[in-house]
Amino acid sequence: MAKTNGKMIANNKKAYHDYFILDTYEAGIVLHGTEVKSLRMGKCSIKESFIRIENGEVFIYGMHISPYEKGNIFNKDPLRVKKLMLHKAEIHKLIGKTKEKGMAIVPLKVYFKGSLVKVEIGLAKGKKLYDKRQDIAKKDQQREASRDFKIRNLG
């Protein structure tokens, strides 16, 4: 299970809206020098990214790391495929789970843990439209309740 205890770089709120997150893993990510400098400045997006397992290795597609301004010729393609580092046992477990219908692996967060860049990935099951509506209704009820509570205690 992954625990985030570092500086947050990017968060994928859309994943929590579109999927039920069943399990989370912490994975290292293979980067080049200017990409790390760009991440230190907070220039990263994982909204449209997804994860695939190919030949026993885990890769993240669509993760956008903006080019470092002072990197000139050393900058890499912002949307290049990046390798994630997981233990073999975790990879085999993910392979088994994703063979089930409706299961996917999605990136949830990108953050620094010490000097290392980590990605929190989640084993997810897709939500149906009525599940999304229920979640929105719950959030609205909680917002109303907190608003009423605040009004009652202040006035």
PDB file of C-alpha atoms in Angstrom:
ATOM      1  CA  MET A   1       0.000   0.000   0.000  1.00  0.00           C
ATOM      2  CA  ALA A   2       1.309   3.421  -0.944  1.00  0.00           C
ATOM      3  CA  LYS A   3       1.577   6.282   1.492  1.00  0.00           C
ATOM      4  CA  THR A   4       2.291   9.767   0.240  1.00  0.00           C
ATOM      5  CA  ASN A   5       4.665  11.610   2.541  1.00  0.00           C
ATOM      6  CA  GLY A   6       6.411  14.008   0.207  1.00  0.00           C
ATOM      7  CA  LYS A   7       5.842  17.045  -1.994  1.00  0.00           C
ATOM      8  CA  MET A   8       2.835  16.559  -4.277  1.00  0.00           C
ATOM      9  CA  ILE A   9       3.498  17.311  -7.955  1.00  0.00           C
ATOM     10  CA  ALA A  10       0.318  16.171  -9.721  1.00  0.00           C
ATOM     11  CA  ASN A  11      -2.999  14.663  -8.677  1.00  0.00           C
ATOM     12  CA  ASN A  12      -5.523  12.815 -10.848  1.00  0.00           C
ATOM     13  CA  LYS A  13      -8.934  13.805  -9.463  1.00  0.00           C
ATOM     14  CA  LYS A  14     -10.656  12.498 -12.587  1.00  0.00           C
ATOM     15  CA  ALA A  15      -9.553   8.943 -11.741  1.00  0.00           C
ATOM     16  CA  TYR A  16     -11.510   9.044  -8.472  1.00  0.00           C
ATOM     17  CA  HIS A  17     -14.571  10.277 -10.378  1.00  0.00           C
ATOM     18  CA  ASP A  18     -14.398   7.651 -13.143  1.00  0.00           C
ATOM     19  CA  TYR A  19     -13.212   4.590 -11.175  1.00  0.00           C
ATOM     20  CA  PHE A  20     -13.558   2.731  -7.898  1.00  0.00           C
ATOM     21  CA  ILE A  21      -9.968   2.483  -6.602  1.00  0.00           C
ATOM     22  CA  LEU A  22      -9.558  -1.002  -5.139  1.00  0.00           C
ATOM     23  CA  ASP A  23      -5.840  -1.095  -4.351  1.00  0.00           C
ATOM     24  CA  THR A  24      -2.891   1.304  -4.568  1.00  0.00           C
ATOM     25  CA  TYR A  25       0.804   0.767  -5.249  1.00  0.00           C
ATOM     26  CA  GLU A  26       3.833   3.030  -5.097  1.00  0.00           C
ATOM     27  CA  ALA A  27       6.071   2.861  -8.154  1.00  0.00           C
ATOM     28  CA  GLY A  28       9.327   4.548  -9.045  1.00  0.00           C
ATOM     29  CA  ILE A  29       9.602   6.200 -12.433  1.00  0.00           C
ATOM     30  CA  VAL A  30      12.554   6.230 -14.860  1.00  0.00           C
ATOM     31  CA  LEU A  31      13.337   9.853 -15.782  1.00  0.00           C
ATOM     32  CA  HIS A  32      16.135  11.888 -17.342  1.00  0.00           C
ATOM     33  CA  GLY A  33      17.828  14.898 -15.720  1.00  0.00           C
ATOM     34  CA  THR A  34      15.868  17.757 -17.230  1.00  0.00           C
ATOM     35  CA  GLU A  35      12.569  15.961 -16.563  1.00  0.00           C
ATOM     36  CA  VAL A  36      13.357  15.874 -12.846  1.00  0.00           C
ATOM     37  CA  LYS A  37      14.172  19.595 -12.891  1.00  0.00           C
ATOM     38  CA  SER A  38      10.872  20.290 -14.620  1.00  0.00           C
ATOM     39  CA  LEU A  39       9.040  18.186 -12.023  1.00  0.00           C
ATOM     40  CA  ARG A  40      10.710  20.151  -9.225  1.00  0.00           C
ATOM     41  CA  MET A  41       9.065  23.238 -10.746  1.00  0.00           C
ATOM     42  CA  GLY A  42       5.694  21.396 -10.699  1.00  0.00           C
ATOM     43  CA  LYS A  43       5.254  21.081 -14.481  1.00  0.00           C
ATOM     44  CA  CYS A  44       3.451  17.744 -14.802  1.00  0.00           C
ATOM     45  CA  SER A  45       0.017  16.488 -15.833  1.00  0.00           C
ATOM     46  CA  ILE A  46      -1.424  12.969 -15.502  1.00  0.00           C
ATOM     47  CA  LYS A  47      -5.056  13.722 -16.380  1.00  0.00           C
ATOM     48  CA  GLU A  48      -5.067  11.822 -19.690  1.00  0.00           C
ATOM     49  CA  SER A  49      -2.452   9.201 -18.779  1.00  0.00           C
ATOM     50  CA  PHE A  50      -2.879   5.447 -18.459  1.00  0.00           C
ATOM     51  CA  ILE A  51      -0.737   2.443 -17.555  1.00  0.00           C
ATOM     52  CA  ARG A  52      -0.016  -0.727 -19.529  1.00  0.00           C
ATOM     53  CA  ILE A  53       1.954  -3.869 -18.750  1.00  0.00           C
ATOM     54  CA  GLU A  54       4.033  -5.132 -21.675  1.00  0.00           C
ATOM     55  CA  ASN A  55       6.453  -8.080 -21.520  1.00  0.00           C
ATOM     56  CA  GLY A  56       6.469  -8.057 -17.713  1.00  0.00           C
ATOM     57  CA  GLU A  57       7.309  -4.336 -17.523  1.00  0.00           C
ATOM     58  CA  VAL A  58       5.018  -1.476 -16.514  1.00  0.00           C
ATOM     59  CA  PHE A  59       4.823   1.690 -18.655  1.00  0.00           C
ATOM     60  CA  ILE A  60       2.928   4.957 -18.263  1.00  0.00           C
ATOM     61  CA  TYR A  61       1.541   6.577 -21.417  1.00  0.00           C
ATOM     62  CA  GLY A  62       0.348  10.152 -21.841  1.00  0.00           C
ATOM     63  CA  MET A  63       2.086  11.594 -18.778  1.00  0.00           C
ATOM     64  CA  HIS A  64       3.029  15.138 -19.811  1.00  0.00           C
ATOM     65  CA  ILE A  65       6.199  16.617 -18.320  1.00  0.00           C
ATOM     66  CA  SER A  66       6.802  20.096 -19.749  1.00  0.00           C
ATOM     67  CA  PRO A  67      10.281  20.698 -21.198  1.00  0.00           C
ATOM     68  CA  TYR A  68      12.717  22.380 -18.824  1.00  0.00           C
ATOM     69  CA  GLU A  69      13.257  25.988 -19.938  1.00  0.00           C
ATOM     70  CA  LYS A  70      17.040  25.933 -19.537  1.00  0.00           C
ATOM     71  CA  GLY A  71      17.450  22.376 -20.818  1.00  0.00           C
ATOM     72  CA  ASN A  72      17.895  23.184 -24.565  1.00  0.00           C
ATOM     73  CA  ILE A  73      19.200  20.047 -26.377  1.00  0.00           C
ATOM     74  CA  PHE A  74      18.903  17.795 -23.314  1.00  0.00           C
ATOM     75  CA  ASN A  75      15.093  18.042 -23.158  1.00  0.00           C
ATOM     76  CA  LYS A  76      13.140  14.881 -23.977  1.00  0.00           C
ATOM     77  CA  ASP A  77       9.755  14.535 -25.655  1.00  0.00           C
ATOM     78  CA  PRO A  78       7.114  15.722 -23.118  1.00  0.00           C
ATOM     79  CA  LEU A  79       4.773  12.790 -23.874  1.00  0.00           C
ATOM     80  CA  ARG A  80       7.345  10.004 -24.171  1.00  0.00           C
ATOM     81  CA  VAL A  81       6.514   6.603 -22.667  1.00  0.00           C
ATOM     82  CA  LYS A  82       8.080   6.242 -19.225  1.00  0.00           C
ATOM     83  CA  LYS A  83       8.914   3.007 -17.438  1.00  0.00           C
ATOM     84  CA  LEU A  84       7.623   2.407 -13.926  1.00  0.00           C
ATOM     85  CA  MET A  85       9.535   0.316 -11.416  1.00  0.00           C
ATOM     86  CA  LEU A  86       7.598  -2.236  -9.379  1.00  0.00           C
ATOM     87  CA  HIS A  87       8.501  -5.526  -7.735  1.00  0.00           C
ATOM     88  CA  LYS A  88       7.934  -8.652  -9.848  1.00  0.00           C
ATOM     89  CA  ALA A  89       5.328  -9.978  -7.399  1.00  0.00           C
ATOM     90  CA  GLU A  90       3.340  -6.727  -7.678  1.00  0.00           C
ATOM     91  CA  ILE A  91       3.528  -6.857 -11.476  1.00  0.00           C
ATOM     92  CA  HIS A  92       2.273 -10.467 -11.549  1.00  0.00           C
ATOM     93  CA  LYS A  93      -0.560  -9.542  -9.180  1.00  0.00           C
ATOM     94  CA  LEU A  94      -1.542  -6.598 -11.417  1.00  0.00           C
ATOM     95  CA  ILE A  95      -1.439  -8.785 -14.541  1.00  0.00           C
ATOM     96  CA  GLY A  96      -3.805 -11.276 -12.909  1.00  0.00           C
ATOM     97  CA  LYS A  97      -6.220  -8.579 -11.736  1.00  0.00           C
ATOM     98  CA  THR A  98      -6.342  -6.675 -15.041  1.00  0.00           C
ATOM     99  CA  LYS A  99      -7.393  -9.801 -16.934  1.00  0.00           C
ATOM    100  CA  GLU A 100     -10.751  -9.508 -15.160  1.00  0.00           C
ATOM    101  CA  LYS A 101     -13.424  -7.568 -17.033  1.00  0.00           C
ATOM    102  CA  GLY A 102     -13.669  -3.872 -16.218  1.00  0.00           C
ATOM    103  CA  MET A 103     -10.343  -3.621 -14.362  1.00  0.00           C
ATOM    104  CA  ALA A 104      -7.675  -1.044 -15.236  1.00  0.00           C
ATOM    105  CA  ILE A 105      -4.521   0.487 -13.818  1.00  0.00           C
ATOM    106  CA  VAL A 106      -4.576   4.280 -13.481  1.00  0.00           C
ATOM    107  CA  PRO A 107      -2.052   6.790 -12.130  1.00  0.00           C
ATOM    108  CA  LEU A 108      -3.370   8.667  -9.097  1.00  0.00           C
ATOM    109  CA  LYS A 109      -0.563  10.927  -7.870  1.00  0.00           C
ATOM    110  CA  VAL A 110       2.969  11.988  -8.712  1.00  0.00           C
ATOM    111  CA  TYR A 111       5.108  13.144  -5.792  1.00  0.00           C
ATOM    112  CA  PHE A 112       8.615  13.407  -4.390  1.00  0.00           C
ATOM    113  CA  LYS A 113       9.674  10.980  -1.672  1.00  0.00           C
ATOM    114  CA  GLY A 114      12.997  12.341  -0.523  1.00  0.00           C
ATOM    115  CA  SER A 115      14.864  13.014  -3.750  1.00  0.00           C
ATOM    116  CA  LEU A 116      13.023  10.312  -5.720  1.00  0.00           C
ATOM    117  CA  VAL A 117       9.970  10.800  -7.929  1.00  0.00           C
ATOM    118  CA  LYS A 118       7.206   8.318  -7.169  1.00  0.00           C
ATOM    119  CA  VAL A 119       3.896   7.551  -8.863  1.00  0.00           C
ATOM    120  CA  GLU A 120       0.949   6.189  -6.918  1.00  0.00           C
ATOM    121  CA  ILE A 121      -0.963   3.834  -9.182  1.00  0.00           C
ATOM    122  CA  GLY A 122      -4.332   2.323  -8.468  1.00  0.00           C
ATOM    123  CA  LEU A 123      -6.034  -0.881  -9.479  1.00  0.00           C
ATOM    124  CA  ALA A 124      -9.412   0.445 -10.576  1.00  0.00           C
ATOM    125  CA  LYS A 125     -12.832  -0.775 -11.629  1.00  0.00           C
ATOM    126  CA  GLY A 126     -14.857   1.483 -13.935  1.00  0.00           C
ATOM    127  CA  LYS A 127     -17.914   3.271 -12.567  1.00  0.00           C
ATOM    128  CA  LYS A 128     -21.257   3.205 -14.287  1.00  0.00           C
ATOM    129  CA  LEU A 129     -23.180   6.438 -14.884  1.00  0.00           C
ATOM    130  CA  TYR A 130     -25.525   5.824 -11.948  1.00  0.00           C
ATOM    131  CA  ASP A 131     -22.519   5.338  -9.607  1.00  0.00           C
ATOM    132  CA  LYS A 132     -21.172   8.734 -10.679  1.00  0.00           C
ATOM    133  CA  ARG A 133     -24.570  10.326 -10.046  1.00  0.00           C
ATOM    134  CA  GLN A 134     -24.683   8.798  -6.551  1.00  0.00           C
ATOM    135  CA  ASP A 135     -21.223  10.176  -5.753  1.00  0.00           C
ATOM    136  CA  ILE A 136     -22.228  13.654  -6.927  1.00  0.00           C
ATOM    137  CA  ALA A 137     -25.403  13.500  -4.817  1.00  0.00           C
ATOM    138  CA  LYS A 138     -23.396  12.457  -1.722  1.00  0.00           C
ATOM    139  CA  LYS A 139     -20.956  15.339  -2.211  1.00  0.00           C
ATOM    140  CA  ASP A 140     -23.863  17.782  -2.554  1.00  0.00           C
ATOM    141  CA  GLN A 141     -25.442  16.473   0.662  1.00  0.00           C
ATOM    142  CA  GLN A 142     -22.154  16.777   2.547  1.00  0.00           C
ATOM    143  CA  ARG A 143     -21.655  20.308   1.248  1.00  0.00           C
ATOM    144  CA  GLU A 144     -25.191  21.288   2.339  1.00  0.00           C
ATOM    145  CA  ALA A 145     -24.720  19.700   5.769  1.00  0.00           C
ATOM    146  CA  SER A 146     -21.424  21.496   6.373  1.00  0.00           C
ATOM    147  CA  ARG A 147     -22.960  24.785   5.212  1.00  0.00           C
ATOM    148  CA  ASP A 148     -25.940  24.345   7.602  1.00  0.00           C
ATOM    149  CA  PHE A 149     -23.587  23.399  10.447  1.00  0.00           C
ATOM    150  CA  LYS A 150     -21.489  26.499   9.841  1.00  0.00           C
ATOM    151  CA  ILE A 151     -24.567  28.763   9.767  1.00  0.00           C
ATOM    152  CA  ARG A 152     -25.988  27.247  12.978  1.00  0.00           C
ATOM    153  CA  ASN A 153     -22.718  27.597  14.897  1.00  0.00           C
ATOM    154  CA  LEU A 154     -21.840  31.103  13.738  1.00  0.00           C
ATOM    155  CA  GLY A 155     -25.303  32.674  14.027  1.00  0.00           C
TER     156      GLY A 155
END
